[in-house]
Coordinates of C-alpha atoms in Angstrom, one line a residue:
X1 CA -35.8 13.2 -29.2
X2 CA -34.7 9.9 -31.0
X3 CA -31.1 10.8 -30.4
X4 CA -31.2 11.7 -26.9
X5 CA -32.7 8.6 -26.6
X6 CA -30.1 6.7 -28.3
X7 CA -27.5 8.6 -26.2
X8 CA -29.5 7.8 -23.3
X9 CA -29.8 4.1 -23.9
X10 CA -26.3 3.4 -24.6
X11 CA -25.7 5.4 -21.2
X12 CA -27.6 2.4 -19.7
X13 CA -25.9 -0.3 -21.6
X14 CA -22.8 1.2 -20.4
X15 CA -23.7 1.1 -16.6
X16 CA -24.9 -2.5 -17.0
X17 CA -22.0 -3.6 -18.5
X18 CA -19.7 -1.9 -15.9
X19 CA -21.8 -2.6 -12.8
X20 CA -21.3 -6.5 -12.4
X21 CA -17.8 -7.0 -12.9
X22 CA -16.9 -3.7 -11.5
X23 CA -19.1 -5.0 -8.3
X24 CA -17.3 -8.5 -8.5
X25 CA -14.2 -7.1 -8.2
X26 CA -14.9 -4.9 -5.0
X27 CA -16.5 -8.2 -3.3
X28 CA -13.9 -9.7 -3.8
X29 CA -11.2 -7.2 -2.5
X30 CA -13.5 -6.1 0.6
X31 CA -13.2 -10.0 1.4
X32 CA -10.0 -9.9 1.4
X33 CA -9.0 -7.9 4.9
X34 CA -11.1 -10.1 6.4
X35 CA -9.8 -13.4 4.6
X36 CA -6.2 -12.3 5.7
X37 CA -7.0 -11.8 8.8
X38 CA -8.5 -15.4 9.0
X39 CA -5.2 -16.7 7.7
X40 CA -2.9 -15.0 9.8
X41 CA -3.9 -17.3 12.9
X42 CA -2.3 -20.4 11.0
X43 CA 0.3 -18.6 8.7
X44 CA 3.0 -16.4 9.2
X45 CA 2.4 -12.8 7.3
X46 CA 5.3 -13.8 4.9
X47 CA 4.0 -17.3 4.4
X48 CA 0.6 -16.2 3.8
X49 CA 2.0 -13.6 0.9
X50 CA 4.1 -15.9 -1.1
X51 CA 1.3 -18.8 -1.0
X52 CA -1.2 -16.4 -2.1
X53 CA 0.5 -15.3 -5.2
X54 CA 2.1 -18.3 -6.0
X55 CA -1.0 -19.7 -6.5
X56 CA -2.7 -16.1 -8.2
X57 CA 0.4 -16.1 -10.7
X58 CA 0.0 -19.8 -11.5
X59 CA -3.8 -18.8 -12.5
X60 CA -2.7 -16.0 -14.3
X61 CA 0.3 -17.7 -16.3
X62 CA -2.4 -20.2 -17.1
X63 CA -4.4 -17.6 -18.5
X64 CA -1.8 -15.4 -20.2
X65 CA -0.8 -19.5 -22.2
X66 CA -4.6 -19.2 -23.2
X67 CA -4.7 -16.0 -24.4
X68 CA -1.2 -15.5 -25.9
X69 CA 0.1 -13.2 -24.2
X70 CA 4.0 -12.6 -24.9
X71 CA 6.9 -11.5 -23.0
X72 CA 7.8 -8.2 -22.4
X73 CA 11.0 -6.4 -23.8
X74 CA 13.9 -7.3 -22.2
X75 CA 14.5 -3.4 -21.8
X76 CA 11.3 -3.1 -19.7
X77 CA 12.1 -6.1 -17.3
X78 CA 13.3 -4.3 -14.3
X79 CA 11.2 -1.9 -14.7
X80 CA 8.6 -4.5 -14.3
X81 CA 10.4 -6.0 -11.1
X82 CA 10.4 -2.6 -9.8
X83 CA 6.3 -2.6 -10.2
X84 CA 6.1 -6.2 -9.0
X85 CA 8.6 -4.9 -6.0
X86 CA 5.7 -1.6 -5.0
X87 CA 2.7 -3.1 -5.7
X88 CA 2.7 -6.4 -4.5
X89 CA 5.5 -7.6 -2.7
X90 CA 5.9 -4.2 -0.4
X91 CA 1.9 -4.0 -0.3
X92 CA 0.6 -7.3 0.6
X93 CA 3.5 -8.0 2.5
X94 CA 3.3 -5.0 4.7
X95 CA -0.9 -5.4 4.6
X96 CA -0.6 -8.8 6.1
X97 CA 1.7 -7.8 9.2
X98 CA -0.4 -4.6 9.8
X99 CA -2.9 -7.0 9.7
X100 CA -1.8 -8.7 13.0
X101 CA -2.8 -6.0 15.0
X102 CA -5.3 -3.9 12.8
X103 CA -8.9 -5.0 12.3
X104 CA -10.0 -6.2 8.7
X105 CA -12.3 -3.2 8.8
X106 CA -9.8 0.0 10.0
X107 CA -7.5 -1.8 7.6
X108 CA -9.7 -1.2 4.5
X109 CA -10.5 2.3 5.9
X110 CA -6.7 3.0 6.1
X111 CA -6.2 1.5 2.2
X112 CA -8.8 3.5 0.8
X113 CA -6.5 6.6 1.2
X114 CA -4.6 5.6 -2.0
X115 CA -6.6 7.6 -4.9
X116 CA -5.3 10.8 -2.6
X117 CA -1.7 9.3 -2.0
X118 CA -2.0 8.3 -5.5
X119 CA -2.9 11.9 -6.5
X120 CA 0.0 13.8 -4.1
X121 CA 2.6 11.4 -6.0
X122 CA 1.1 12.0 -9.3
X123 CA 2.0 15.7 -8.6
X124 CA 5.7 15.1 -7.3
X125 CA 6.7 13.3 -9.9
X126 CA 4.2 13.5 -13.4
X127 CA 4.4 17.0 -12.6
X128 CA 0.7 17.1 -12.2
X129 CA -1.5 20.1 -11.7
X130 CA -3.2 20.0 -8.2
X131 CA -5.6 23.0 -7.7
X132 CA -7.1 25.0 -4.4
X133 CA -9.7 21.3 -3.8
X134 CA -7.1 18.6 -4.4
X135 CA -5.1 19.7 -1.7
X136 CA -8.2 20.4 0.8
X137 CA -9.2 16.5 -0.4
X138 CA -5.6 15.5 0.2
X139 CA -5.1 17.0 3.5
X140 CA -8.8 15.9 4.4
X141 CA -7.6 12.2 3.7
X142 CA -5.1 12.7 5.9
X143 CA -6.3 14.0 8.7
X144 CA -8.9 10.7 8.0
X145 CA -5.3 8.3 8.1
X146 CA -4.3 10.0 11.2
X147 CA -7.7 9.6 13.3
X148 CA -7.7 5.7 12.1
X149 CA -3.9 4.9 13.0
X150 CA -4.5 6.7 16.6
X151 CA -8.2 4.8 17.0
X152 CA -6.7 1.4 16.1
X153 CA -4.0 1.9 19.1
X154 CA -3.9 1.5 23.0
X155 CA -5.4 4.7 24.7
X156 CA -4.0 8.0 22.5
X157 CA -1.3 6.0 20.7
X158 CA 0.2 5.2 17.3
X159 CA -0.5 1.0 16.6
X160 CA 2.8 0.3 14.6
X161 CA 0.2 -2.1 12.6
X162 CA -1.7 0.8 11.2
X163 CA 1.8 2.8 10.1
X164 CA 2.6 -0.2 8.1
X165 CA -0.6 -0.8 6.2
X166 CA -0.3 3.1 5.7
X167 CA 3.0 1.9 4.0
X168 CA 1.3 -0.4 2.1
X169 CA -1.3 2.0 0.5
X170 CA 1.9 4.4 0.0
X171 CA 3.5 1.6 -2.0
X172 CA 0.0 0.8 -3.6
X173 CA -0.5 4.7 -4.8
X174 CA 3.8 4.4 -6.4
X175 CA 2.7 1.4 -8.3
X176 CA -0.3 2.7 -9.7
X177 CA 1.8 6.5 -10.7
X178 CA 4.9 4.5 -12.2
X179 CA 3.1 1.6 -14.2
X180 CA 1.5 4.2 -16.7
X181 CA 4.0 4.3 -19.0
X182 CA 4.1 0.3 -19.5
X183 CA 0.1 0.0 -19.0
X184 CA -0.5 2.3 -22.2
X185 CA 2.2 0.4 -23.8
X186 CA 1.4 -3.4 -23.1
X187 CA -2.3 -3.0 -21.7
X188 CA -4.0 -3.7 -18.5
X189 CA -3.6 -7.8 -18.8
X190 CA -0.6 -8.9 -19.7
X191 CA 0.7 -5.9 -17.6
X192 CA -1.2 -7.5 -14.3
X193 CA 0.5 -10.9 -15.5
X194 CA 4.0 -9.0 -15.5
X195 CA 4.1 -7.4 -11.9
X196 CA 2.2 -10.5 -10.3
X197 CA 4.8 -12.7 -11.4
X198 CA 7.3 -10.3 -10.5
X199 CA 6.1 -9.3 -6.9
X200 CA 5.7 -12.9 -6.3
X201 CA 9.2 -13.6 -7.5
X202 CA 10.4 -11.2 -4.4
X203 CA 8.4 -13.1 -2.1
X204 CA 10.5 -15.9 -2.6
X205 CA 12.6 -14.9 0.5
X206 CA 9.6 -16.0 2.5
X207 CA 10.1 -19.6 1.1
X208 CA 12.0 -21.2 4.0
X209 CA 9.7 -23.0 6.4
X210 CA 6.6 -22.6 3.8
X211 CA 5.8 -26.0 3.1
X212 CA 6.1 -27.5 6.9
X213 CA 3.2 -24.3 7.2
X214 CA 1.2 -25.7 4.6
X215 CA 1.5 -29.1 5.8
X216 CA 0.9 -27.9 9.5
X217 CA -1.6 -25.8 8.8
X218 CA -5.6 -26.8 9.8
X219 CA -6.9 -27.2 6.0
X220 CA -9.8 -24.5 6.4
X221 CA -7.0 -22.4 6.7
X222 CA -4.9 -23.3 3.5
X223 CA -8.5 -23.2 1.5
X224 CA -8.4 -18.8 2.9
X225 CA -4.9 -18.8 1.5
X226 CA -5.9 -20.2 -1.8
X227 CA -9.3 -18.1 -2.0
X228 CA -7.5 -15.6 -1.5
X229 CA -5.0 -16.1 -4.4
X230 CA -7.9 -16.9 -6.7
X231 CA -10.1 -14.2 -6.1
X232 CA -9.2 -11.5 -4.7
X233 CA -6.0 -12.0 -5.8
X234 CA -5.9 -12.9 -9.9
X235 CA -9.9 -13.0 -10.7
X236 CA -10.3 -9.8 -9.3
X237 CA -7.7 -8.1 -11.3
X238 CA -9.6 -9.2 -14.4
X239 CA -12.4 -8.5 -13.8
X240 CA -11.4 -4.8 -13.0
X241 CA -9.9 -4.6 -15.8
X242 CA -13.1 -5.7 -17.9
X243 CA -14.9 -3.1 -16.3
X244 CA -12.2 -0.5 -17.0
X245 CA -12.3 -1.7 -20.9
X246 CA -16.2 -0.8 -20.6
X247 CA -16.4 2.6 -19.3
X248 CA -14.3 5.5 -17.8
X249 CA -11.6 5.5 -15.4
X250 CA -13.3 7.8 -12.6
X251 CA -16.7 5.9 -13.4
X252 CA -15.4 2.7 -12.7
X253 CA -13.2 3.9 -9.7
X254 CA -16.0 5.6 -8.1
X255 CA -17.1 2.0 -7.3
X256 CA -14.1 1.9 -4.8
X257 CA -16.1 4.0 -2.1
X258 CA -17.6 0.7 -1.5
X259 CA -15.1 -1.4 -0.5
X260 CA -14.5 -0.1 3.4
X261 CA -18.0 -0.2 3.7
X262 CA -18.1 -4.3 2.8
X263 CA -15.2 -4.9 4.1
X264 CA -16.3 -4.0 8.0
X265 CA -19.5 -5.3 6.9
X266 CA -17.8 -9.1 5.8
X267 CA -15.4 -8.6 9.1
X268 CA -18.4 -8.0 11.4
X269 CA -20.4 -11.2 10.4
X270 CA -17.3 -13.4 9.6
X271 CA -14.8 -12.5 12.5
X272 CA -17.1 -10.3 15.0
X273 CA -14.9 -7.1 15.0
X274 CA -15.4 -4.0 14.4
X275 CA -12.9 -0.8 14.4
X276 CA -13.1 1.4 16.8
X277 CA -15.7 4.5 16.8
X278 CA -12.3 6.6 16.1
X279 CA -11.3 4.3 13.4
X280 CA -14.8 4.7 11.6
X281 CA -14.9 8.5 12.1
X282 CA -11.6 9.0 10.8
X283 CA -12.2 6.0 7.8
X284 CA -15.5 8.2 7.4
X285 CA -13.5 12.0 6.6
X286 CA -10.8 10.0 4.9
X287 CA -13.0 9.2 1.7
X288 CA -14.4 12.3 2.1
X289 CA -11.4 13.5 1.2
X290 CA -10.6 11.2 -1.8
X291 CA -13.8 11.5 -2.9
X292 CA -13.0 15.8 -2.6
X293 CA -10.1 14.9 -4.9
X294 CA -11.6 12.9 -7.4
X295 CA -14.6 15.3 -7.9
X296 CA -13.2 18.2 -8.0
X297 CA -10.0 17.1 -9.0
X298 CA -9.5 14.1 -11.1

């Protein structure tokens, strides 16, 4: 009896230790759609990218000086810049012009397709085994992605918004398949430092006209940009790493089934929209289906 107790208690210690940074870090992101969308009336989607990282990898430089975190091997650099390239550069670039045209809310129901985008590419190219329920999950999530793309368009059609924050979650699940190797080898925070830096180094190109924007811009609108960088962008990745160094991978992930649900909520009382019923139906049998594949798969 005492040791089931024991067991039971550090169970609970667990859970509390996970539950507020793991809930931190979900805030955070689920703020985010709507915090970019807020931007984009001031900022170019380019623009608003680079000045979010720049200022998320001077935060995390800062804190990589702190905690002496060294530099990679030379022999891992591009594959580094090939992370950075995926998983922050492609995705937040491609997020923020889907963004133009997709709500905050169908957006975050479209993103939340990556743990089944990130399980089909797991497959293809770790050579992972998928049984009979992953591909009913995967195939559910995408039946989800294709109700939402055709719910955030004009009458029966495709919004070209929606494809493109479908390519960001596609770029998002790549990242997360091809940085295991490096994460097991230089862990989760000096790995985040790594492709932020790098992904913000390809955003460079977006440089030209950047600081007559900033200077142009109403200051409300700089303040999203920076919140943004801070928070969602560099803050949040720590914090979801603390929570991962506190508990298991599908325990903490399963905290992800949130996010859609916040961000429509934060959308609705900040900006006043809402996706469309089709968009919410479809969002709805898309987590189904990831949550198909991470029960009875993952």
């Amino acid at each position: 009896m005492l040791e089931e107790r024991d067991v039971q208690n550090r169970k609970w210690q667990v859970d509390i230790k996970t539950l507020t940074p793991a809930i931190v870090t979900i805030v955070f992101w689920s703020s985010a759609f709507a915090g970019i969308r807020s931007a984009l009336l001031n900022y170019s989607p380019g623009h608003l990218a680079l000045l979010r990282f720049l200022i998320a990898s001077g935060v995390l430089v800062v804190y990589a000086v702190v905690k002496h975190v060294s530099f990679p091997n030379l022999r891992d650099i591009p594959k580094i810049m090939f992370l950075g390239f995926l998983g922050f550069a492609v995705y937040h670039t491609a997020l923020n012009y889907g963004e133009i045209s997709v709500t905050a809310g169908a957006a975050s129901l479209l993103i939340a397709s990556t743990p089944a985008l990130t399980a089909l590419l797991a497959v293809i190219f770790l050579k992972e085994k998928m049984n009979r329920w992953g591909w009913i999950g995967i195939a559910t999530s995408f039946f989800g992605v294709f109700l939402v793309t055709l719910g955030e368009g004009t009458g029966f059609q495709f919004d070209f918004g929606a494809v493109l924050i479908l390519v960001a979650a596609l770029s998002s699940s790549a990242y997360f398949v091809f940085q295991k190797p490096l994460l097991e080898k230089y862990g989760a925070l000096p790995m985040t430092t790594y492709v932020i830096c790098a992904g913000t180094f390809f955003m460079l190109v977006f440089l030209p006209g950047l600081p007559q924007a900033i200077f142009s811009a109403p200051l409300y609108s700089t303040i999203s940009v920076a919140y943004l960088g801070v928070f969602p962008g560099a803050l949040a990745y720590l914090t979801w790493t603390q929570a991962l160094s506190k508990a298991p991978t599908s325990l903490v992930s399963s905290f992800l089934y949130l996010s859609p649900v916040l961000a429509i909520f934060i959308a609705w009382a900040l900006l006043n929209e809402i996706p469309s019923l089709i968009s919410l139906l479809g969002g709805g049998i898309s987590i189904l289906g990831v949550m198909i594949v991470n029960f009875f798969y993952g």
